[in-house]
Coordinates of C-alpha atoms in Angstrom, one line a residue:
X1 CA 134.0 110.0 94.1
X2 CA 134.7 112.2 91.3
X3 CA 132.7 115.7 89.9
X4 CA 131.8 113.6 87.1
X5 CA 130.7 110.2 88.7
X6 CA 128.4 112.5 91.5
X7 CA 126.8 114.0 88.4
X8 CA 125.8 111.1 86.7
X9 CA 124.6 109.4 90.1
X10 CA 122.5 112.1 90.5
X11 CA 121.6 112.2 87.0
X12 CA 117.3 111.2 86.8
X13 CA 118.3 109.4 83.2
X14 CA 121.0 107.4 85.2
X15 CA 118.7 106.2 88.2
X16 CA 115.6 105.3 85.8
X17 CA 118.1 103.4 83.6
X18 CA 119.8 101.9 86.5
X19 CA 116.6 101.2 88.3
X20 CA 114.8 99.3 85.3
X21 CA 118.0 97.4 84.7
X22 CA 117.7 96.0 88.0
X23 CA 113.9 95.6 88.3
X24 CA 114.5 93.6 84.7
X25 CA 117.3 91.4 86.1
X26 CA 115.4 90.3 89.3
X27 CA 112.6 89.6 86.7
X28 CA 114.6 87.9 84.5
X29 CA 116.6 85.8 87.2
X30 CA 113.4 84.7 89.2
X31 CA 111.8 83.9 85.5
X32 CA 114.4 82.0 84.9
X33 CA 114.8 80.0 88.2
X34 CA 111.2 78.9 87.4
X35 CA 112.1 77.9 84.2
X36 CA 114.7 75.8 85.4
X37 CA 113.0 74.0 88.1
X38 CA 109.6 73.6 85.5
X39 CA 111.9 72.3 82.9
X40 CA 113.9 69.7 85.5
X41 CA 110.4 69.1 87.0
X42 CA 108.8 68.1 83.5
X43 CA 111.9 65.7 83.0
X44 CA 111.6 63.9 86.4
X45 CA 108.2 63.2 85.4
X46 CA 109.2 62.2 81.9
X47 CA 112.0 60.2 83.2
X48 CA 109.2 58.8 86.4
X49 CA 106.9 57.6 83.0
X50 CA 109.2 56.1 81.3
X51 CA 110.8 54.0 84.2
X52 CA 107.5 52.7 85.7
X53 CA 106.8 51.5 81.7
X54 CA 110.3 49.7 82.0
X55 CA 109.2 48.3 85.5
X56 CA 105.7 47.2 84.5
X57 CA 106.6 45.5 81.2
X58 CA 109.4 43.2 83.3
X59 CA 106.4 42.8 85.8
X60 CA 104.2 41.3 83.4
X61 CA 106.4 38.9 82.0
X62 CA 106.7 37.9 85.7
X63 CA 103.2 37.4 86.4
X64 CA 102.4 35.8 83.0
X65 CA 105.9 33.4 82.7
X66 CA 107.3 32.7 86.4
X67 CA 106.3 29.9 87.9
X68 CA 109.1 29.2 90.1
X69 CA 112.5 31.1 91.5
X70 CA 114.6 29.1 89.2
X71 CA 112.5 30.6 86.2
X72 CA 114.3 34.3 86.9
X73 CA 117.0 33.2 85.9
X74 CA 115.7 33.5 82.5
X75 CA 113.4 36.3 82.7
X76 CA 114.2 38.8 79.1
X77 CA 115.2 41.8 80.7
X78 CA 116.7 45.2 79.2
X79 CA 120.5 45.0 78.2
X80 CA 121.6 48.4 77.5
X81 CA 122.1 51.4 79.9
X82 CA 118.6 53.3 79.3
X83 CA 116.7 51.0 81.8
X84 CA 118.7 48.9 84.9
X85 CA 116.6 46.5 86.5
X86 CA 116.6 44.6 89.7
X87 CA 113.8 42.2 90.8
X88 CA 113.9 41.4 94.3
X89 CA 111.8 39.8 96.7
X90 CA 110.3 41.3 99.8
X91 CA 113.3 40.1 101.8
X92 CA 115.8 42.3 99.6
X93 CA 117.0 39.4 97.8
X94 CA 118.6 39.7 94.3
X95 CA 116.3 37.4 92.2
X96 CA 117.2 39.1 88.9
X97 CA 119.6 41.8 87.3
X98 CA 120.4 43.1 83.8
X99 CA 123.2 42.2 82.2
X100 CA 126.7 44.0 83.2
X101 CA 125.3 46.0 85.7
X102 CA 128.1 47.0 87.9
X103 CA 126.7 49.2 90.2
X104 CA 123.5 50.3 91.8
X105 CA 122.2 52.7 94.4
X106 CA 118.7 54.0 95.0
X107 CA 116.8 50.9 94.9
X108 CA 117.8 50.5 98.8
X109 CA 119.2 46.9 97.4
X110 CA 122.9 47.6 96.3
X111 CA 123.5 43.7 95.0
X112 CA 124.4 43.4 91.2
X113 CA 124.4 39.6 91.4
X114 CA 121.5 37.2 91.8
X115 CA 121.2 34.5 94.5
X116 CA 121.8 31.3 93.1
X117 CA 119.3 29.4 92.4
X118 CA 119.6 25.2 92.9
X119 CA 117.0 23.2 90.2
X120 CA 113.8 21.8 91.3
X121 CA 114.9 18.5 93.2
X122 CA 119.0 19.3 94.3
X123 CA 120.3 21.6 97.1
X124 CA 122.6 24.1 97.2
X125 CA 126.1 23.3 97.8
X126 CA 128.0 24.5 100.6
X127 CA 128.6 28.1 100.6
X128 CA 127.0 28.8 97.4
X129 CA 124.4 31.3 99.0
X130 CA 127.3 33.2 100.3
X131 CA 124.5 34.5 102.8
X132 CA 121.6 35.1 101.3
X133 CA 119.5 34.0 104.6
X134 CA 121.0 37.2 105.7
X135 CA 120.7 39.3 102.7
X136 CA 117.6 38.6 101.1
X137 CA 115.1 36.9 103.6
X138 CA 114.4 34.8 100.9
X139 CA 111.7 32.3 103.4
X140 CA 110.4 35.5 105.0
X141 CA 108.9 36.7 102.8
X142 CA 110.3 40.5 104.2
X143 CA 106.6 41.7 105.0
X144 CA 107.1 42.8 108.5
X145 CA 110.8 44.3 109.0
X146 CA 110.9 47.0 107.4
X147 CA 107.4 48.4 108.2
X148 CA 107.0 50.3 104.9
X149 CA 104.3 47.9 103.9
X150 CA 101.6 49.2 106.3
X151 CA 99.8 45.7 106.9
X152 CA 102.6 43.5 104.9
X153 CA 101.3 41.0 102.2
X154 CA 97.6 42.0 103.2
X155 CA 98.6 44.4 100.2
X156 CA 99.7 42.0 98.2
X157 CA 98.7 41.4 94.5
X158 CA 96.9 38.5 93.9
X159 CA 98.7 35.6 91.9
X160 CA 99.8 36.8 88.3
X161 CA 98.5 40.4 89.2
X162 CA 100.5 44.2 88.9
X163 CA 100.2 46.0 91.8
X164 CA 98.2 49.4 90.9
X165 CA 101.3 51.5 92.6
X166 CA 104.5 52.8 92.1
X167 CA 107.2 54.9 93.8
X168 CA 110.3 56.6 92.1
X169 CA 113.6 57.2 93.7
X170 CA 116.4 58.5 92.2
X171 CA 120.2 57.0 92.5
X172 CA 123.1 55.9 89.8
X173 CA 124.3 53.4 87.9
X174 CA 127.0 51.5 86.4
X175 CA 125.6 49.5 82.9
X176 CA 129.2 48.0 80.9
X177 CA 131.5 51.0 82.5
X178 CA 128.8 53.8 81.7
X179 CA 127.5 55.6 84.6
X180 CA 125.0 58.2 85.2
X181 CA 121.6 59.3 87.4
X182 CA 118.7 57.3 87.1
X183 CA 115.1 57.6 88.5
X184 CA 113.9 54.2 89.6
X185 CA 110.1 53.0 89.4
X186 CA 109.2 50.4 92.1
X187 CA 106.5 48.1 90.9
X188 CA 105.0 44.8 93.1
X189 CA 104.3 41.8 91.1
X190 CA 103.0 38.4 92.4
X191 CA 104.6 35.2 89.8
X192 CA 102.4 32.2 89.3
X193 CA 103.8 30.5 92.3
X194 CA 102.3 32.9 94.7
X195 CA 105.7 34.7 95.8
X196 CA 105.5 38.3 95.6
X197 CA 108.4 40.2 94.3
X198 CA 109.8 43.9 93.3
X199 CA 110.6 45.2 89.7
X200 CA 113.1 48.3 90.1
X201 CA 113.9 49.9 86.5
X202 CA 115.4 52.8 86.0
X203 CA 115.5 55.4 83.3
X204 CA 118.4 57.8 82.4
X205 CA 118.2 61.3 84.1
X206 CA 120.9 62.1 81.0
X207 CA 118.6 64.1 78.9
X208 CA 117.1 66.1 81.7
X209 CA 120.6 67.1 83.0
X210 CA 121.6 67.7 79.7
X211 CA 118.6 70.3 79.2
X212 CA 118.7 72.3 82.1
X213 CA 122.4 72.4 82.0
X214 CA 121.9 73.5 78.3
X215 CA 119.1 76.3 79.4
X216 CA 121.2 77.8 82.8
X217 CA 124.0 78.5 80.3
X218 CA 122.1 79.8 77.6
X219 CA 120.2 82.5 80.8
X220 CA 123.3 83.5 81.8
X221 CA 124.8 84.2 78.4
X222 CA 122.1 86.2 77.8
X223 CA 121.0 87.7 80.8
X224 CA 124.1 90.2 80.8
X225 CA 123.0 91.0 77.0
X226 CA 119.3 91.4 77.8
X227 CA 120.4 93.6 80.7
X228 CA 122.5 95.8 78.6
X229 CA 120.1 96.1 76.0
X230 CA 117.7 97.2 78.4
X231 CA 119.6 99.6 80.3
X232 CA 120.6 101.1 77.0
X233 CA 117.4 101.3 75.6
X234 CA 115.7 103.0 79.1
X235 CA 119.0 105.6 78.3
X236 CA 118.0 106.4 74.9
X237 CA 114.1 106.7 75.9
X238 CA 114.7 108.7 79.1
X239 CA 116.9 111.3 77.3
X240 CA 114.7 111.8 74.7
X241 CA 111.9 111.9 77.2
X242 CA 113.5 114.6 79.1
X243 CA 115.2 116.6 76.2
X244 CA 112.5 119.0 76.3
X245 CA 113.4 119.8 79.9
X246 CA 116.6 120.3 79.5
X247 CA 115.4 122.9 76.7
X248 CA 112.8 124.4 79.5
X249 CA 116.2 124.8 82.3
X250 CA 118.3 126.1 79.5
X251 CA 115.6 129.0 78.6
X252 CA 114.7 129.4 82.3
X253 CA 118.7 130.2 82.7
X254 CA 119.3 132.7 80.6
X255 CA 115.9 134.5 81.8
X256 CA 117.3 134.7 85.0
X257 CA 121.1 136.1 83.6
X258 CA 119.4 138.8 81.3
X259 CA 115.8 139.6 83.6
X260 CA 113.8 139.9 80.6
X261 CA 110.6 138.3 81.8
X262 CA 109.1 138.8 78.2
X263 CA 111.4 135.0 77.2
X264 CA 109.7 132.3 76.9
X265 CA 110.2 128.6 77.5
X266 CA 109.4 126.4 74.2
X267 CA 106.8 124.1 74.6
X268 CA 106.5 120.7 72.9
X269 CA 103.9 119.8 70.6
X270 CA 103.0 116.8 72.8
X271 CA 100.2 116.8 75.7
X272 CA 102.6 114.8 78.2
X273 CA 103.9 116.0 81.9
X274 CA 106.6 117.8 80.4
X275 CA 104.4 120.0 77.4
X276 CA 101.7 120.8 81.0
X277 CA 104.8 121.7 82.6
X278 CA 106.3 124.1 80.3
X279 CA 102.6 125.5 79.4
X280 CA 102.9 126.2 83.6
X281 CA 106.4 127.2 83.4
X282 CA 105.2 130.6 80.6
X283 CA 102.3 131.1 82.7
X284 CA 104.6 131.6 85.9
X285 CA 106.5 134.0 83.7
X286 CA 104.0 135.4 82.2
X287 CA 102.4 136.6 85.6
X288 CA 105.6 137.1 87.1
X289 CA 106.6 139.4 83.8
X290 CA 102.2 141.6 85.4
X291 CA 103.6 141.8 88.9
X292 CA 106.9 143.1 87.9
X293 CA 105.5 145.4 85.5
X294 CA 102.7 146.3 88.1
X295 CA 105.4 147.4 90.3
X296 CA 107.2 149.2 88.4
X297 CA 104.2 151.1 87.0
X298 CA 103.4 151.4 90.8
X299 CA 106.5 153.0 91.8
X300 CA 106.7 155.2 89.0
X301 CA 102.8 156.4 89.6
X302 CA 103.8 156.8 93.2
X303 CA 107.2 158.8 92.6
X304 CA 104.4 161.1 90.5
X305 CA 101.8 161.5 93.0
X306 CA 104.0 162.4 95.7
X307 CA 106.1 164.7 93.6
X308 CA 103.4 167.2 93.4
X309 CA 102.6 167.8 96.9
X310 CA 105.8 168.1 98.2
X311 CA 107.0 170.2 95.7
X312 CA 103.5 172.3 96.9
X313 CA 104.5 172.0 100.0
X314 CA 108.4 173.0 99.7
X315 CA 107.4 176.0 97.4
X316 CA 105.2 177.6 99.9
X317 CA 107.6 177.2 102.6
X318 CA 110.0 179.1 100.8
X319 CA 107.8 181.5 100.2
X320 CA 106.8 181.5 103.9
X321 CA 110.8 181.7 104.3
X322 CA 111.2 184.8 102.3
X323 CA 108.1 186.5 102.7
X324 CA 106.4 185.6 106.1
X325 CA 103.4 187.6 106.0
X326 CA 102.3 185.8 102.5
X327 CA 102.7 181.8 104.4
X328 CA 100.1 179.8 103.7
X329 CA 99.6 178.0 106.7
X330 CA 96.1 176.1 105.6
X331 CA 97.9 175.0 102.7
X332 CA 101.0 173.7 103.6
X333 CA 98.6 171.7 106.2
X334 CA 96.5 170.7 103.7
X335 CA 99.7 169.4 101.5
X336 CA 100.7 167.6 104.8
X337 CA 97.9 165.0 104.9
X338 CA 97.7 164.4 101.6
X339 CA 100.9 163.4 101.8
X340 CA 100.4 161.5 105.2
X341 CA 97.2 160.1 103.7
X342 CA 99.3 159.1 100.4
X343 CA 101.9 157.3 102.4
X344 CA 99.7 155.4 104.5
X345 CA 97.7 154.5 101.6
X346 CA 100.6 153.5 99.6
X347 CA 102.3 151.6 102.8
X348 CA 98.6 149.5 102.8
X349 CA 99.3 148.2 99.5
X350 CA 103.1 147.4 100.1
X351 CA 101.5 145.0 103.3
X352 CA 98.4 143.7 100.8
X353 CA 101.1 143.1 98.3
X354 CA 103.1 141.6 100.6
X355 CA 100.3 139.0 101.6
X356 CA 99.5 140.0 105.1
X357 CA 95.9 138.5 105.5
X358 CA 93.4 140.0 107.7
X359 CA 92.7 138.8 111.4
X360 CA 89.4 136.8 112.0
X361 CA 87.7 138.5 114.7
X362 CA 83.8 138.5 114.5
X363 CA 81.8 142.1 114.6
X364 CA 78.8 143.5 113.6
X365 CA 79.2 145.1 110.4
X366 CA 75.9 147.3 110.8
X367 CA 77.3 148.5 113.6
X368 CA 80.7 149.3 112.0
X369 CA 79.0 151.2 109.3
X370 CA 76.6 153.5 112.0
X371 CA 80.0 154.0 114.3
X372 CA 82.1 154.9 110.9
X373 CA 79.3 157.8 109.8
X374 CA 79.1 159.2 112.6
X375 CA 82.3 160.4 113.0
X376 CA 82.0 161.8 109.6
X377 CA 81.7 165.3 110.4
X378 CA 82.8 167.3 107.2
X379 CA 81.2 165.4 104.5
X380 CA 79.8 167.8 102.1
X381 CA 76.5 165.3 102.1
X382 CA 74.6 163.4 104.8
X383 CA 75.2 159.8 104.4
X384 CA 71.2 158.2 104.6
X385 CA 71.8 154.7 106.5
X386 CA 69.8 151.6 105.6
X387 CA 71.4 149.2 108.0
X388 CA 70.3 145.8 109.3
X389 CA 71.9 144.7 112.7
X390 CA 72.9 141.4 114.1
X391 CA 74.8 140.9 110.3
X392 CA 78.2 140.0 111.5
X393 CA 81.1 139.0 109.6
X394 CA 85.1 138.1 110.0
X395 CA 87.8 139.6 109.4
X396 CA 90.2 143.3 110.0
X397 CA 87.8 145.7 111.4
X398 CA 90.7 148.1 110.5
X399 CA 90.3 147.7 106.8
X400 CA 86.6 146.6 106.3
X401 CA 86.4 150.7 108.1
X402 CA 89.2 152.1 105.7
X403 CA 87.1 150.1 102.7
X404 CA 83.9 152.3 103.9
X405 CA 85.9 155.5 104.4
X406 CA 87.1 155.2 100.5
X407 CA 83.7 154.3 99.1
X408 CA 81.9 157.1 101.2
X409 CA 85.0 159.7 99.8
X410 CA 84.5 158.7 96.5
X411 CA 80.4 158.8 96.6
X412 CA 81.0 162.3 98.2
X413 CA 83.2 163.7 95.3
X414 CA 80.7 162.8 92.5
X415 CA 77.4 162.7 94.1
X416 CA 74.8 165.9 93.5
X417 CA 72.6 165.4 96.5
X418 CA 72.6 162.1 98.3
X419 CA 74.6 159.3 99.1
X420 CA 73.7 156.3 101.3
X421 CA 75.1 153.8 102.8
X422 CA 72.9 150.2 103.2
X423 CA 74.1 146.6 105.1
X424 CA 71.8 143.7 104.1
X425 CA 71.5 139.9 104.1
X426 CA 71.8 138.1 100.4
X427 CA 72.3 134.2 100.8
X428 CA 75.1 133.3 103.1
X429 CA 76.9 136.6 102.2
X430 CA 76.2 140.4 103.9
X431 CA 76.1 143.1 101.7
X432 CA 77.8 146.6 102.7
X433 CA 76.2 148.7 99.6
X434 CA 77.0 152.3 99.0
X435 CA 75.0 154.7 96.3
X436 CA 75.1 158.0 95.0
X437 CA 73.5 160.1 92.5
X438 CA 76.0 161.6 90.6
X439 CA 77.2 160.6 86.7
X440 CA 77.8 157.0 87.4
X441 CA 80.2 155.0 86.3
X442 CA 80.4 154.1 81.9
X443 CA 80.0 150.3 81.6
X444 CA 83.8 150.6 79.8
X445 CA 85.5 151.5 82.9
X446 CA 83.6 149.4 85.5
X447 CA 86.7 147.4 85.8
X448 CA 89.0 149.8 85.1
X449 CA 88.6 152.4 88.1
X450 CA 89.8 149.3 90.2
X451 CA 93.2 149.7 89.1
X452 CA 95.8 151.3 90.7
X453 CA 96.1 155.3 90.2
X454 CA 93.4 155.6 87.6
X455 CA 91.1 158.4 87.7
X456 CA 88.3 159.3 85.4
X457 CA 87.7 162.4 86.3
X458 CA 90.9 163.9 84.3
X459 CA 90.5 167.5 84.5
X460 CA 89.6 167.5 87.8
X461 CA 92.5 169.0 90.3
X462 CA 94.2 166.7 91.9
X463 CA 93.3 167.9 95.1
X464 CA 89.7 167.1 94.5
X465 CA 90.1 164.2 92.4
X466 CA 92.6 162.4 95.3
X467 CA 95.4 159.5 93.9
X468 CA 93.7 157.0 92.7
X469 CA 94.0 154.6 95.5
X470 CA 91.3 154.1 97.5
X471 CA 89.2 152.0 94.9
X472 CA 92.1 149.7 94.6
X473 CA 93.0 149.4 98.3
X474 CA 89.1 148.6 98.5
X475 CA 89.6 146.0 96.4
X476 CA 92.0 144.2 97.1
X477 CA 90.9 144.2 101.0
X478 CA 87.7 142.4 100.0
X479 CA 89.6 139.3 98.0
X480 CA 91.7 139.3 100.7
X481 CA 88.8 139.2 103.2
X482 CA 87.0 136.2 100.5
X483 CA 85.1 138.7 99.3
X484 CA 84.0 140.6 96.3
X485 CA 83.9 144.6 95.8
X486 CA 81.9 145.6 92.2
X487 CA 80.4 148.6 90.7
X488 CA 77.1 148.8 88.9
X489 CA 74.3 151.4 88.5
X490 CA 72.2 152.6 91.3
X491 CA 68.4 153.5 91.2
X492 CA 69.2 157.1 91.7
X493 CA 71.2 157.1 88.1
X494 CA 75.1 157.4 90.2
X495 CA 77.5 154.8 91.1
X496 CA 76.4 151.7 93.2
X497 CA 79.5 150.1 94.5
X498 CA 78.8 146.6 96.9
X499 CA 81.0 144.7 99.0
X500 CA 80.4 141.2 99.8
X501 CA 81.4 139.4 102.6
X502 CA 80.9 136.0 103.7
X503 CA 78.4 136.1 106.6
X504 CA 80.4 134.7 109.9
X505 CA 78.2 131.8 111.4
X506 CA 76.6 133.5 115.0
X507 CA 73.9 132.9 117.2
X508 CA 72.9 136.8 116.5
X509 CA 73.5 136.0 112.9
X510 CA 71.1 132.7 113.3
X511 CA 68.4 135.2 114.8
X512 CA 68.8 138.1 112.4
X513 CA 68.1 134.6 109.2
X514 CA 64.4 134.0 111.4
X515 CA 63.8 138.1 111.5
X516 CA 65.1 139.2 108.5
X517 CA 62.2 139.3 105.7
X518 CA 63.5 141.9 103.7
X519 CA 64.7 141.2 99.9
X520 CA 68.2 141.6 98.9
X521 CA 67.2 142.9 95.7
X522 CA 64.7 145.2 97.1
X523 CA 67.4 146.9 99.4
X524 CA 69.8 147.2 96.1
X525 CA 67.2 149.0 94.4
X526 CA 66.2 151.4 97.4
X527 CA 70.0 152.3 97.4

């Protein structure tokens, strides 16, 4: 298959057009067959009614006029090809037939020449009956020979009566040289002499055949045209529907080639699936642009933050190399520690940005707070604890310890005389609150401080103010633990940071639920 053929076969428009055309073709063929069969059945029923009517007209004449067998020769039978008629006795002998009837089938009696019946008081000449006794069974009444009457003469009509039931068969006949297919109706009638005979009358099926043929030919000629129209309309409609998709594809290809994430794909004015796709694509581009911009800013800020301690450390080492007595070893160690902490922060942020999920180990958050606070021996202000035991959370113990350390470091930098760490329960959450009595965080800056490399104390030295990554790391860790980290105002006037985490279901937590009656609001206010 050529490249163009493969592209056509893989086209959504081509598949939709071919699929619609195939479905319509199957539906039309099924509908056409149903129409033809229904038309054939209706016309057959119409022919049956016509044949039955002709047969009963002849039967009425027999019931009222025929008094003996010789009378059958004088019956007024239809003499045209529309309704060929046979009158037979119950043995199958032909008593009367349409004039010029040359051949007939489908009536169980193929004879077309009536049996010669002698006039009353005479006998038939030798050879005149031509074996009529064998063929017609005139004297037997034939009721018990074919076994089709379910009781023989018991069901025969009364004298001068016509049977209520009619039977129908399909056959053919030739009348005056014209051959055709017929539906034959068979009606029983008892003449005045008491003999029951069968009237076979036919109705031509030429009209049925002509109508069926005309309908079939019309459908066969119209089906390809209709399928071409359906396929063409489907192709045009899908082309129009997918035109915005092609515009989206071209714009996305241009964005990929230019790496300009500020561009957006065109949005159709409609509110269909394509328009929603365009809006979602633009939202994705907006998020991607923001992520790339954040990454660029992060790299720039990280480079800036790393340059200062590296430059300071290099200066001290160069001075120490030239003048060993002037080497500031404590300052070099401090710069090295700061570099180490900054590198660790950057590594953790990179892991969080890569989508690293914390573990799901359960542990007591209160016990973690006590352990971490007990190891902080260099704090400027002692940390006051108000911790409830038995409140378990699920996650990374190391990352949550890092969050606590960052919050306590921030509080130590801004507090005047007190820092409080509290752990309590609030509904289905466990809350870790860290409060200080410093100057607090302005209302307008309470979300901005969680951005990376943001410091509100610009006038403060870098060594005192940090790199501005601690709160950003704390917020990211909280989010990845399905929790939240917010800042508000503490009762003492400083900042109150609240880390809210889902409470892990555990027996110890359930026991604590039954014994812990301290209101969360009171605990936060006390902090």
